[in-house]
PDB file of C-alpha atoms and ligand atoms in Angstrom:
ATOM      1  CA  UNK A  24    -177.510 -74.884 -43.271  1.00 44.00           C
ATOM      2  CA  UNK A  25    -176.233 -74.465 -46.818  1.00 43.00           C
ATOM      3  CA  UNK A  26    -176.756 -70.831 -47.576  1.00 46.00           C
ATOM      4  CA  UNK A  27    -176.434 -71.234 -51.324  1.00 44.00           C
ATOM      5  CA  UNK A  28    -179.494 -73.428 -51.061  1.00 41.00           C
ATOM      6  CA  UNK A  29    -181.441 -71.016 -48.853  1.00 45.00           C
ATOM      7  CA  UNK A  30    -184.596 -70.182 -50.688  1.00 46.00           C
ATOM      8  CA  UNK A  31    -184.605 -73.409 -52.688  1.00 50.00           C
ATOM      9  CA  UNK A  32    -187.067 -74.998 -50.289  1.00 56.00           C
ATOM     10  CA  UNK A  33    -190.553 -73.587 -49.960  1.00 62.00           C
ATOM     11  CA  UNK A  34    -190.160 -73.087 -46.185  1.00 68.00           C
ATOM     12  CA  UNK A  35    -186.857 -71.183 -46.468  1.00 74.00           C
ATOM     13  CA  UNK A  36    -186.658 -67.451 -47.155  1.00 83.00           C
ATOM     14  CA  UNK A  37    -184.744 -66.243 -50.196  1.00 89.00           C
ATOM     15  CA  UNK A  38    -181.291 -64.979 -49.383  1.00 93.00           C
ATOM     16  CA  UNK A  39    -181.051 -61.189 -49.691  1.00 97.00           C
ATOM     17  CA  UNK A  40    -179.586 -59.623 -52.801  1.00 97.00           C
ATOM     18  CA  UNK A  41    -176.204 -58.282 -51.660  1.00 98.00           C
ATOM     19  CA  UNK A  42    -174.560 -55.187 -53.110  1.00 98.00           C
ATOM     20  CA  UNK A  43    -171.051 -54.141 -52.067  1.00 98.00           C
ATOM     21  CA  UNK A  44    -170.378 -50.421 -52.324  1.00 98.00           C
ATOM     22  CA  UNK A  45    -167.105 -48.566 -51.799  1.00 97.00           C
ATOM     23  CA  UNK A  46    -165.100 -45.563 -52.961  1.00 97.00           C
ATOM     24  CA  UNK A  47    -161.440 -46.085 -53.776  1.00 98.00           C
ATOM     25  CA  UNK A  48    -158.560 -43.912 -54.924  1.00 98.00           C
ATOM     26  CA  UNK A  49    -157.244 -44.148 -58.502  1.00 98.00           C
ATOM     27  CA  UNK A  50    -154.584 -46.539 -57.150  1.00 98.00           C
ATOM     28  CA  UNK A  51    -157.118 -48.821 -55.469  1.00 97.00           C
ATOM     29  CA  UNK A  52    -156.928 -47.773 -51.795  1.00 97.00           C
ATOM     30  CA  UNK A  53    -159.685 -47.025 -49.285  1.00 95.00           C
ATOM     31  CA  UNK A  54    -157.919 -44.968 -46.584  1.00 94.00           C
ATOM     32  CA  UNK A  55    -154.515 -44.107 -45.061  1.00 95.00           C
ATOM     33  CA  UNK A  56    -152.430 -47.015 -43.710  1.00 94.00           C
ATOM     34  CA  UNK A  57    -153.516 -46.248 -40.113  1.00 92.00           C
ATOM     35  CA  UNK A  58    -157.187 -46.281 -41.182  1.00 89.00           C
ATOM     36  CA  UNK A  59    -157.619 -42.493 -41.258  1.00 92.00           C
ATOM     37  CA  UNK A  60    -160.486 -41.799 -43.709  1.00 91.00           C
ATOM     38  CA  UNK A  61    -159.710 -39.991 -46.969  1.00 94.00           C
ATOM     39  CA  UNK A  62    -162.282 -37.922 -48.834  1.00 94.00           C
ATOM     40  CA  UNK A  63    -162.589 -39.958 -52.035  1.00 96.00           C
ATOM     41  CA  UNK A  64    -166.254 -39.524 -52.973  1.00 94.00           C
ATOM     42  CA  UNK A  65    -167.630 -36.459 -54.713  1.00 91.00           C
ATOM     43  CA  UNK A  66    -170.934 -34.853 -53.739  1.00 91.00           C
ATOM     44  CA  UNK A  67    -172.547 -36.554 -56.777  1.00 93.00           C
ATOM     45  CA  UNK A  68    -171.246 -39.891 -55.543  1.00 94.00           C
ATOM     46  CA  UNK A  69    -172.576 -39.317 -52.017  1.00 94.00           C
ATOM     47  CA  UNK A  70    -175.996 -38.629 -53.514  1.00 95.00           C
ATOM     48  CA  UNK A  71    -175.745 -41.907 -55.455  1.00 95.00           C
ATOM     49  CA  UNK A  72    -174.697 -43.797 -52.305  1.00 96.00           C
ATOM     50  CA  UNK A  73    -177.630 -42.468 -50.293  1.00 97.00           C
ATOM     51  CA  UNK A  74    -180.023 -43.333 -53.128  1.00 96.00           C
ATOM     52  CA  UNK A  75    -178.591 -46.850 -53.190  1.00 96.00           C
ATOM     53  CA  UNK A  76    -178.999 -47.071 -49.414  1.00 97.00           C
ATOM     54  CA  UNK A  77    -182.592 -45.896 -49.795  1.00 97.00           C
ATOM     55  CA  UNK A  78    -183.301 -48.887 -52.050  1.00 97.00           C
ATOM     56  CA  UNK A  79    -181.926 -51.290 -49.408  1.00 97.00           C
ATOM     57  CA  UNK A  80    -183.431 -52.840 -46.291  1.00 98.00           C
ATOM     58  CA  UNK A  81    -180.201 -53.152 -44.341  1.00 98.00           C
ATOM     59  CA  UNK A  82    -176.671 -51.743 -44.378  1.00 98.00           C
ATOM     60  CA  UNK A  83    -173.614 -53.568 -43.005  1.00 98.00           C
ATOM     61  CA  UNK A  84    -170.021 -52.668 -42.095  1.00 98.00           C
ATOM     62  CA  UNK A  85    -167.148 -54.234 -40.146  1.00 98.00           C
ATOM     63  CA  UNK A  86    -166.318 -52.958 -36.678  1.00 98.00           C
ATOM     64  CA  UNK A  87    -163.005 -51.423 -37.838  1.00 96.00           C
ATOM     65  CA  UNK A  88    -165.025 -49.096 -40.080  1.00 95.00           C
ATOM     66  CA  UNK A  89    -167.194 -48.125 -37.102  1.00 97.00           C
ATOM     67  CA  UNK A  90    -164.032 -47.275 -35.149  1.00 96.00           C
ATOM     68  CA  UNK A  91    -162.257 -45.461 -38.014  1.00 93.00           C
ATOM     69  CA  UNK A  92    -165.141 -43.571 -39.650  1.00 94.00           C
ATOM     70  CA  UNK A  93    -167.931 -43.561 -37.037  1.00 96.00           C
ATOM     71  CA  UNK A  94    -170.607 -43.666 -39.809  1.00 96.00           C
ATOM     72  CA  UNK A  95    -174.270 -43.018 -39.042  1.00 96.00           C
ATOM     73  CA  UNK A  96    -175.335 -45.779 -41.462  1.00 97.00           C
ATOM     74  CA  UNK A  97    -178.485 -43.915 -42.376  1.00 96.00           C
ATOM     75  CA  UNK A  98    -180.167 -42.406 -45.418  1.00 96.00           C
ATOM     76  CA  UNK A  99    -179.595 -38.670 -45.223  1.00 94.00           C
ATOM     77  CA  UNK A 100    -182.840 -36.628 -45.274  1.00 93.00           C
ATOM     78  CA  UNK A 101    -180.800 -33.850 -46.879  1.00 93.00           C
ATOM     79  CA  UNK A 102    -180.025 -36.064 -49.877  1.00 94.00           C
ATOM     80  CA  UNK A 103    -183.143 -38.268 -50.097  1.00 95.00           C
ATOM     81  CA  UNK A 104    -186.689 -37.063 -49.501  1.00 94.00           C
ATOM     82  CA  UNK A 105    -188.660 -39.245 -47.037  1.00 94.00           C
ATOM     83  CA  UNK A 106    -185.685 -41.474 -46.274  1.00 95.00           C
ATOM     84  CA  UNK A 107    -186.514 -45.061 -45.286  1.00 95.00           C
ATOM     85  CA  UNK A 108    -185.265 -46.529 -42.031  1.00 96.00           C
ATOM     86  CA  UNK A 109    -182.655 -49.243 -42.499  1.00 97.00           C
ATOM     87  CA  UNK A 110    -181.542 -52.093 -40.276  1.00 98.00           C
ATOM     88  CA  UNK A 111    -177.922 -51.299 -39.317  1.00 98.00           C
ATOM     89  CA  UNK A 112    -175.620 -54.320 -39.010  1.00 98.00           C
ATOM     90  CA  UNK A 113    -172.052 -54.460 -37.648  1.00 98.00           C
ATOM     91  CA  UNK A 114    -169.657 -57.456 -37.756  1.00 98.00           C
ATOM     92  CA  UNK A 115    -167.975 -57.381 -34.354  1.00 98.00           C
ATOM     93  CA  UNK A 116    -166.435 -60.658 -33.191  1.00 98.00           C
ATOM     94  CA  UNK A 117    -164.327 -59.222 -30.381  1.00 98.00           C
ATOM     95  CA  UNK A 118    -166.840 -56.726 -28.985  1.00 98.00           C
ATOM     96  CA  UNK A 119    -165.112 -53.477 -29.974  1.00 98.00           C
ATOM     97  CA  UNK A 120    -168.155 -51.376 -30.944  1.00 98.00           C
ATOM     98  CA  UNK A 121    -168.007 -48.150 -28.869  1.00 98.00           C
ATOM     99  CA  UNK A 122    -171.118 -47.381 -26.826  1.00 98.00           C
ATOM    100  CA  UNK A 123    -171.097 -43.806 -28.156  1.00 98.00           C
ATOM    101  CA  UNK A 124    -170.870 -44.769 -31.853  1.00 98.00           C
ATOM    102  CA  UNK A 125    -172.976 -42.445 -33.990  1.00 98.00           C
ATOM    103  CA  UNK A 126    -174.974 -45.266 -35.576  1.00 98.00           C
ATOM    104  CA  UNK A 127    -176.813 -45.658 -32.264  1.00 98.00           C
ATOM    105  CA  UNK A 128    -178.189 -42.121 -32.648  1.00 96.00           C
ATOM    106  CA  UNK A 129    -179.520 -42.551 -36.194  1.00 96.00           C
ATOM    107  CA  UNK A 130    -182.973 -43.979 -36.978  1.00 95.00           C
ATOM    108  CA  UNK A 131    -183.526 -47.733 -37.167  1.00 96.00           C
ATOM    109  CA  UNK A 132    -182.605 -50.814 -35.213  1.00 98.00           C
ATOM    110  CA  UNK A 133    -179.021 -52.006 -34.844  1.00 98.00           C
ATOM    111  CA  UNK A 134    -177.894 -55.633 -34.995  1.00 98.00           C
ATOM    112  CA  UNK A 135    -174.395 -56.380 -33.753  1.00 98.00           C
ATOM    113  CA  UNK A 136    -173.360 -59.719 -35.249  1.00 98.00           C
ATOM    114  CA  UNK A 137    -170.780 -61.362 -33.030  1.00 98.00           C
ATOM    115  CA  UNK A 138    -169.551 -64.806 -31.934  1.00 98.00           C
ATOM    116  CA  UNK A 139    -170.579 -67.102 -29.090  1.00 97.00           C
ATOM    117  CA  UNK A 140    -168.085 -66.090 -26.380  1.00 97.00           C
ATOM    118  CA  UNK A 141    -168.426 -62.340 -26.956  1.00 97.00           C
ATOM    119  CA  UNK A 142    -172.201 -62.005 -27.093  1.00 96.00           C
ATOM    120  CA  UNK A 143    -173.221 -61.910 -23.373  1.00 96.00           C
ATOM    121  CA  UNK A 144    -170.649 -59.284 -22.290  1.00 97.00           C
ATOM    122  CA  UNK A 145    -171.227 -57.158 -25.393  1.00 97.00           C
ATOM    123  CA  UNK A 146    -175.011 -57.180 -24.963  1.00 97.00           C
ATOM    124  CA  UNK A 147    -174.563 -56.093 -21.344  1.00 97.00           C
ATOM    125  CA  UNK A 148    -172.204 -53.286 -22.369  1.00 97.00           C
ATOM    126  CA  UNK A 149    -174.443 -52.001 -25.189  1.00 98.00           C
ATOM    127  CA  UNK A 150    -177.711 -52.391 -23.270  1.00 97.00           C
ATOM    128  CA  UNK A 151    -180.781 -51.565 -25.352  1.00 97.00           C
ATOM    129  CA  UNK A 152    -178.777 -49.736 -28.038  1.00 97.00           C
ATOM    130  CA  UNK A 153    -178.563 -52.931 -30.128  1.00 98.00           C
ATOM    131  CA  UNK A 154    -179.513 -56.566 -30.501  1.00 98.00           C
ATOM    132  CA  UNK A 155    -176.340 -58.610 -30.059  1.00 98.00           C
ATOM    133  CA  UNK A 156    -176.561 -62.002 -31.755  1.00 98.00           C
ATOM    134  CA  UNK A 157    -173.813 -64.648 -31.975  1.00 98.00           C
ATOM    135  CA  UNK A 158    -173.153 -66.414 -35.257  1.00 98.00           C
ATOM    136  CA  UNK A 159    -170.809 -69.307 -34.599  1.00 98.00           C
ATOM    137  CA  UNK A 160    -167.820 -69.923 -32.354  1.00 98.00           C
ATOM    138  CA  UNK A 161    -165.529 -67.444 -34.147  1.00 95.00           C
ATOM    139  CA  UNK A 162    -162.934 -66.192 -34.589  1.00 97.00           C
ATOM    140  CA  UNK A 163    -165.035 -64.279 -37.152  1.00 98.00           C
ATOM    141  CA  UNK A 164    -168.788 -63.926 -37.601  1.00 98.00           C
ATOM    142  CA  UNK A 165    -170.221 -66.836 -39.624  1.00 98.00           C
ATOM    143  CA  UNK A 166    -171.658 -64.958 -42.590  1.00 98.00           C
ATOM    144  CA  UNK A 167    -174.022 -67.647 -43.965  1.00 97.00           C
ATOM    145  CA  UNK A 168    -175.702 -67.790 -40.531  1.00 97.00           C
ATOM    146  CA  UNK A 169    -176.014 -64.011 -40.427  1.00 98.00           C
ATOM    147  CA  UNK A 170    -177.438 -63.849 -43.946  1.00 98.00           C
ATOM    148  CA  UNK A 171    -179.995 -66.506 -43.083  1.00 97.00           C
ATOM    149  CA  UNK A 172    -181.008 -64.493 -40.002  1.00 97.00           C
ATOM    150  CA  UNK A 173    -181.388 -61.348 -42.141  1.00 98.00           C
ATOM    151  CA  UNK A 174    -183.506 -63.263 -44.649  1.00 97.00           C
ATOM    152  CA  UNK A 175    -185.768 -64.445 -41.812  1.00 96.00           C
ATOM    153  CA  UNK A 176    -186.163 -60.800 -40.732  1.00 96.00           C
ATOM    154  CA  UNK A 177    -187.441 -59.960 -44.215  1.00 96.00           C
ATOM    155  CA  UNK A 178    -184.294 -58.275 -45.505  1.00 97.00           C
ATOM    156  CA  UNK A 179    -184.390 -58.530 -49.291  1.00 97.00           C
ATOM    157  CA  UNK A 180    -181.614 -56.098 -50.200  1.00 98.00           C
ATOM    158  CA  UNK A 181    -178.427 -55.752 -48.159  1.00 98.00           C
ATOM    159  CA  UNK A 182    -175.806 -53.118 -48.794  1.00 98.00           C
ATOM    160  CA  UNK A 183    -172.271 -53.958 -47.616  1.00 98.00           C
ATOM    161  CA  UNK A 184    -170.214 -50.775 -47.247  1.00 97.00           C
ATOM    162  CA  UNK A 185    -166.830 -52.096 -46.166  1.00 91.00           C
ATOM    163  CA  UNK A 186    -164.161 -52.072 -45.109  1.00 92.00           C
ATOM    164  CA  UNK A 187    -161.825 -54.293 -47.050  1.00 95.00           C
ATOM    165  CA  UNK A 188    -161.796 -57.288 -44.686  1.00 97.00           C
ATOM    166  CA  UNK A 189    -165.565 -57.356 -44.602  1.00 98.00           C
ATOM    167  CA  UNK A 190    -165.869 -57.089 -48.381  1.00 97.00           C
ATOM    168  CA  UNK A 191    -163.385 -59.905 -48.981  1.00 97.00           C
ATOM    169  CA  UNK A 192    -165.234 -62.129 -46.462  1.00 97.00           C
ATOM    170  CA  UNK A 193    -168.492 -61.623 -48.362  1.00 97.00           C
ATOM    171  CA  UNK A 194    -166.800 -62.091 -51.745  1.00 96.00           C
ATOM    172  CA  UNK A 195    -164.924 -65.238 -50.743  1.00 94.00           C
ATOM    173  CA  UNK A 196    -168.079 -66.762 -49.241  1.00 94.00           C
ATOM    174  CA  UNK A 197    -169.900 -66.292 -52.541  1.00 94.00           C
ATOM    175  CA  UNK A 198    -172.442 -63.928 -51.038  1.00 96.00           C
ATOM    176  CA  UNK A 199    -172.116 -60.874 -53.300  1.00 97.00           C
ATOM    177  CA  UNK A 200    -174.384 -60.214 -56.278  1.00 97.00           C
ATOM    178  CA  UNK A 201    -173.234 -56.755 -57.364  1.00 98.00           C
ATOM    179  CA  UNK A 202    -170.330 -54.382 -56.780  1.00 98.00           C
ATOM    180  CA  UNK A 203    -170.759 -50.631 -57.017  1.00 98.00           C
ATOM    181  CA  UNK A 204    -167.387 -48.874 -57.060  1.00 97.00           C
ATOM    182  CA  UNK A 205    -166.535 -45.183 -57.251  1.00 98.00           C
ATOM    183  CA  UNK A 206    -162.979 -44.350 -58.328  1.00 98.00           C
ATOM    184  CA  UNK A 207    -162.078 -40.886 -57.045  1.00 97.00           C
ATOM    185  CA  UNK A 208    -159.397 -38.560 -58.441  1.00 97.00           C
ATOM    186  CA  UNK A 209    -156.786 -39.085 -55.698  1.00 97.00           C
ATOM    187  CA  UNK A 210    -153.771 -41.339 -55.165  1.00 98.00           C
ATOM    188  CA  UNK A 211    -153.131 -42.677 -51.648  1.00 97.00           C
ATOM    189  CA  UNK A 212    -150.311 -45.120 -52.318  1.00 96.00           C
ATOM    190  CA  UNK A 213    -148.466 -47.396 -49.927  1.00 92.00           C
ATOM    191  CA  UNK A 214    -148.457 -51.139 -49.512  1.00 93.00           C
ATOM    192  CA  UNK A 215    -150.138 -50.906 -46.098  1.00 94.00           C
ATOM    193  CA  UNK A 216    -153.166 -48.818 -47.093  1.00 96.00           C
ATOM    194  CA  UNK A 217    -156.468 -50.735 -46.928  1.00 95.00           C
ATOM    195  CA  UNK A 218    -157.900 -51.865 -50.258  1.00 96.00           C
ATOM    196  CA  UNK A 219    -161.490 -52.806 -51.218  1.00 96.00           C
ATOM    197  CA  UNK A 220    -160.786 -56.515 -50.722  1.00 95.00           C
ATOM    198  CA  UNK A 221    -158.301 -57.172 -47.906  1.00 94.00           C
ATOM    199  CA  UNK A 222    -158.138 -60.079 -45.495  1.00 91.00           C
ATOM    200  CA  UNK A 223    -156.354 -63.178 -46.788  1.00 93.00           C
ATOM    201  CA  UNK A 224    -157.392 -62.674 -50.438  1.00 92.00           C
ATOM    202  CA  UNK A 225    -157.209 -65.412 -53.078  1.00 93.00           C
ATOM    203  CA  UNK A 226    -154.580 -68.045 -52.268  1.00 92.00           C
ATOM    204  CA  UNK A 227    -154.629 -69.589 -55.713  1.00 93.00           C
ATOM    205  CA  UNK A 228    -156.155 -68.871 -59.107  1.00 92.00           C
ATOM    206  CA  UNK A 229    -159.264 -70.951 -58.355  1.00 90.00           C
ATOM    207  CA  UNK A 230    -160.249 -68.480 -55.604  1.00 91.00           C
ATOM    208  CA  UNK A 231    -160.263 -65.404 -57.849  1.00 94.00           C
ATOM    209  CA  UNK A 232    -163.757 -63.922 -58.141  1.00 95.00           C
ATOM    210  CA  UNK A 233    -164.999 -63.146 -61.639  1.00 95.00           C
ATOM    211  CA  UNK A 234    -166.963 -60.011 -62.541  1.00 97.00           C
ATOM    212  CA  UNK A 235    -169.017 -58.765 -65.469  1.00 97.00           C
ATOM    213  CA  UNK A 236    -168.924 -55.019 -66.085  1.00 98.00           C
ATOM    214  CA  UNK A 237    -172.513 -53.712 -66.122  1.00 98.00           C
ATOM    215  CA  UNK A 238    -171.857 -49.991 -66.540  1.00 98.00           C
ATOM    216  CA  UNK A 239    -169.156 -47.318 -66.323  1.00 98.00           C
ATOM    217  CA  UNK A 240    -170.155 -43.713 -65.978  1.00 96.00           C
ATOM    218  CA  UNK A 241    -168.399 -40.430 -65.236  1.00 95.00           C
ATOM    219  CA  UNK A 242    -169.614 -38.926 -61.948  1.00 94.00           C
ATOM    220  CA  UNK A 243    -168.109 -35.517 -61.163  1.00 91.00           C
ATOM    221  CA  UNK A 244    -164.332 -35.927 -61.316  1.00 94.00           C
ATOM    222  CA  UNK A 245    -164.455 -39.707 -60.827  1.00 96.00           C
ATOM    223  CA  UNK A 246    -165.856 -42.884 -62.368  1.00 97.00           C
ATOM    224  CA  UNK A 247    -168.699 -45.054 -61.131  1.00 97.00           C
ATOM    225  CA  UNK A 248    -168.424 -48.721 -62.109  1.00 98.00           C
ATOM    226  CA  UNK A 249    -171.052 -51.415 -61.586  1.00 98.00           C
ATOM    227  CA  UNK A 250    -170.198 -55.104 -61.768  1.00 98.00           C
ATOM    228  CA  UNK A 251    -172.196 -58.299 -61.553  1.00 97.00           C
ATOM    229  CA  UNK A 252    -170.390 -61.036 -59.665  1.00 97.00           C
ATOM    230  CA  UNK A 253    -170.136 -64.093 -61.880  1.00 94.00           C
ATOM    231  CA  UNK A 254    -168.402 -66.280 -59.270  1.00 81.00           C
ATOM    232  CA  UNK A 255    -165.172 -68.198 -59.031  1.00 66.00           C
ATOM    233  CA  UNK A 256    -163.127 -68.329 -62.261  1.00 59.00           C
TER     234      UNK A 256
HETATM  235  N1  NAP B 327    -163.582 -45.756 -48.967  1.00 65.41           N
HETATM  236  C1  NAP B 327    -164.598 -46.518 -48.592  1.00 65.41           C
HETATM  237  O1  NAP B 327    -165.582 -46.703 -49.319  1.00 65.41           O
HETATM  238  C2  NAP B 327    -164.563 -47.160 -47.240  1.00 65.41           C
HETATM  239  C3  NAP B 327    -165.716 -47.781 -46.751  1.00 65.41           C
HETATM  240  C4  NAP B 327    -165.643 -48.414 -45.512  1.00 65.41           C
HETATM  241  C5  NAP B 327    -164.446 -48.412 -44.802  1.00 65.41           C
HETATM  242  N2  NAP B 327    -163.366 -47.773 -45.305  1.00 65.41           N
HETATM  243  C6  NAP B 327    -162.077 -47.808 -44.578  1.00 65.41           C
HETATM  244  O2  NAP B 327    -161.736 -49.175 -44.370  1.00 65.41           O
HETATM  245  C7  NAP B 327    -160.952 -49.268 -43.176  1.00 65.41           C
HETATM  246  C8  NAP B 327    -161.499 -50.391 -42.336  1.00 65.41           C
HETATM  247  O3  NAP B 327    -161.482 -51.584 -43.103  1.00 65.41           O
HETATM  248  P1  NAP B 327    -160.890 -52.945 -42.525  1.00 65.41           P
HETATM  249  O4  NAP B 327    -160.745 -53.879 -43.662  1.00 65.41           O
HETATM  250  O5  NAP B 327    -159.684 -52.628 -41.703  1.00 65.41           O
HETATM  251  O6  NAP B 327    -161.992 -53.434 -41.495  1.00 65.41           O
HETATM  252  P2  NAP B 327    -163.568 -53.731 -41.585  1.00 65.41           P
HETATM  253  O7  NAP B 327    -163.865 -54.586 -42.748  1.00 65.41           O
HETATM  254  O8  NAP B 327    -164.314 -52.460 -41.412  1.00 65.41           O
HETATM  255  O9  NAP B 327    -163.771 -54.574 -40.226  1.00 65.41           O
HETATM  256  C9  NAP B 327    -163.103 -55.819 -40.132  1.00 65.41           C
HETATM  257  C10 NAP B 327    -163.281 -56.374 -38.743  1.00 65.41           C
HETATM  258  O10 NAP B 327    -164.632 -56.833 -38.562  1.00 65.41           O
HETATM  259  C11 NAP B 327    -164.631 -57.926 -37.684  1.00 65.41           C
HETATM  260  N3  NAP B 327    -165.281 -59.083 -38.289  1.00 65.41           N
HETATM  261  C12 NAP B 327    -166.059 -59.959 -37.610  1.00 65.41           C
HETATM  262  N4  NAP B 327    -166.483 -60.937 -38.407  1.00 65.41           N
HETATM  263  C13 NAP B 327    -165.971 -60.706 -39.637  1.00 65.41           C
HETATM  264  C14 NAP B 327    -166.060 -61.405 -40.863  1.00 65.41           C
HETATM  265  N5  NAP B 327    -166.792 -62.517 -41.032  1.00 65.41           N
HETATM  266  N6  NAP B 327    -165.365 -60.904 -41.913  1.00 65.41           N
HETATM  267  C15 NAP B 327    -164.644 -59.773 -41.792  1.00 65.41           C
HETATM  268  N7  NAP B 327    -164.523 -59.067 -40.647  1.00 65.41           N
HETATM  269  C16 NAP B 327    -165.189 -59.529 -39.567  1.00 65.41           C
HETATM  270  C17 NAP B 327    -163.157 -58.253 -37.386  1.00 65.41           C
HETATM  271  O11 NAP B 327    -162.775 -57.571 -36.184  1.00 65.41           O
HETATM  272  P3  NAP B 327    -162.970 -58.307 -34.778  1.00 65.41           P
HETATM  273  O12 NAP B 327    -162.229 -59.624 -34.907  1.00 65.41           O
HETATM  274  O13 NAP B 327    -162.395 -57.378 -33.799  1.00 65.41           O
HETATM  275  O14 NAP B 327    -164.425 -58.512 -34.642  1.00 65.41           O
HETATM  276  C18 NAP B 327    -162.429 -57.595 -38.529  1.00 65.41           C
HETATM  277  O15 NAP B 327    -161.093 -57.258 -38.221  1.00 65.41           O
HETATM  278  C19 NAP B 327    -161.038 -47.923 -42.483  1.00 65.41           C
HETATM  279  O16 NAP B 327    -159.829 -47.248 -42.700  1.00 65.41           O
HETATM  280  C20 NAP B 327    -162.162 -47.198 -43.208  1.00 65.41           C
HETATM  281  O17 NAP B 327    -161.936 -45.806 -43.252  1.00 65.41           O
HETATM  282  C21 NAP B 327    -163.400 -47.143 -46.503  1.00 65.41           C
END
């Protein structure tokens, strides 16, 4: 299946619109080198994030973010009135999602996207907490297959909330439409600290991903930037 062509044929669903959202320090880092979360977002930014989530059908993170941050992946009823229920999606090729992760206690179904060899054991371990579905032989989850599955489930808007390896995988596969970035008033520093686009990164100039700045707005003590992804340079 050629995902870029998904939606071109009448019998294929449109691929979801994909928005990447993250908060980074003024020096472009997401967390401490060992993955310890850092408070980067302001209260205004958290409100914006939950409003953005509320306009989505599904929210996705990598398993290292589940382990480091233990996010609920929900729309907070404190921040958004009548919050919608989202499909929660985790990329987990090696089956590391903890059974007591907080996302299992928040509203909505959970899809753990994994790879062929991991799926049976992981489904047994997680029981009815989640649907475990393999996408390819690995070592990582095959994102075009996952996106096609989400489109078939009726997901029209997907929010990708990190971390850096996950974001780079989506960017480098050409699956991101918009980037929403909050730059908070802190410096984390260090060459080992995770950044918004980790993983292998661009290996040559042809792999650099081009952006168009849509808006830049002060939010509390930080800046909120929105970009449209224009594709490879
Ligand atoms: N400031 C922010 O906005 C923000 C947001 C989110 C996270 N974070 C921080 O980011 C850090 C975690 O980021 P991270 O880059 O280390 O990890 P990550 O992106 O959360 O998860 C990456 C892991 O997901 C699994 N995976 C499976 N298929 C994949 C695919 N196709 N592409 C990418 N990953 C795939 C792999 O683990 P397996 O091989 O084991 O499956 C991979 O190592 C944490 O410190 C967290 O606090 C910050």
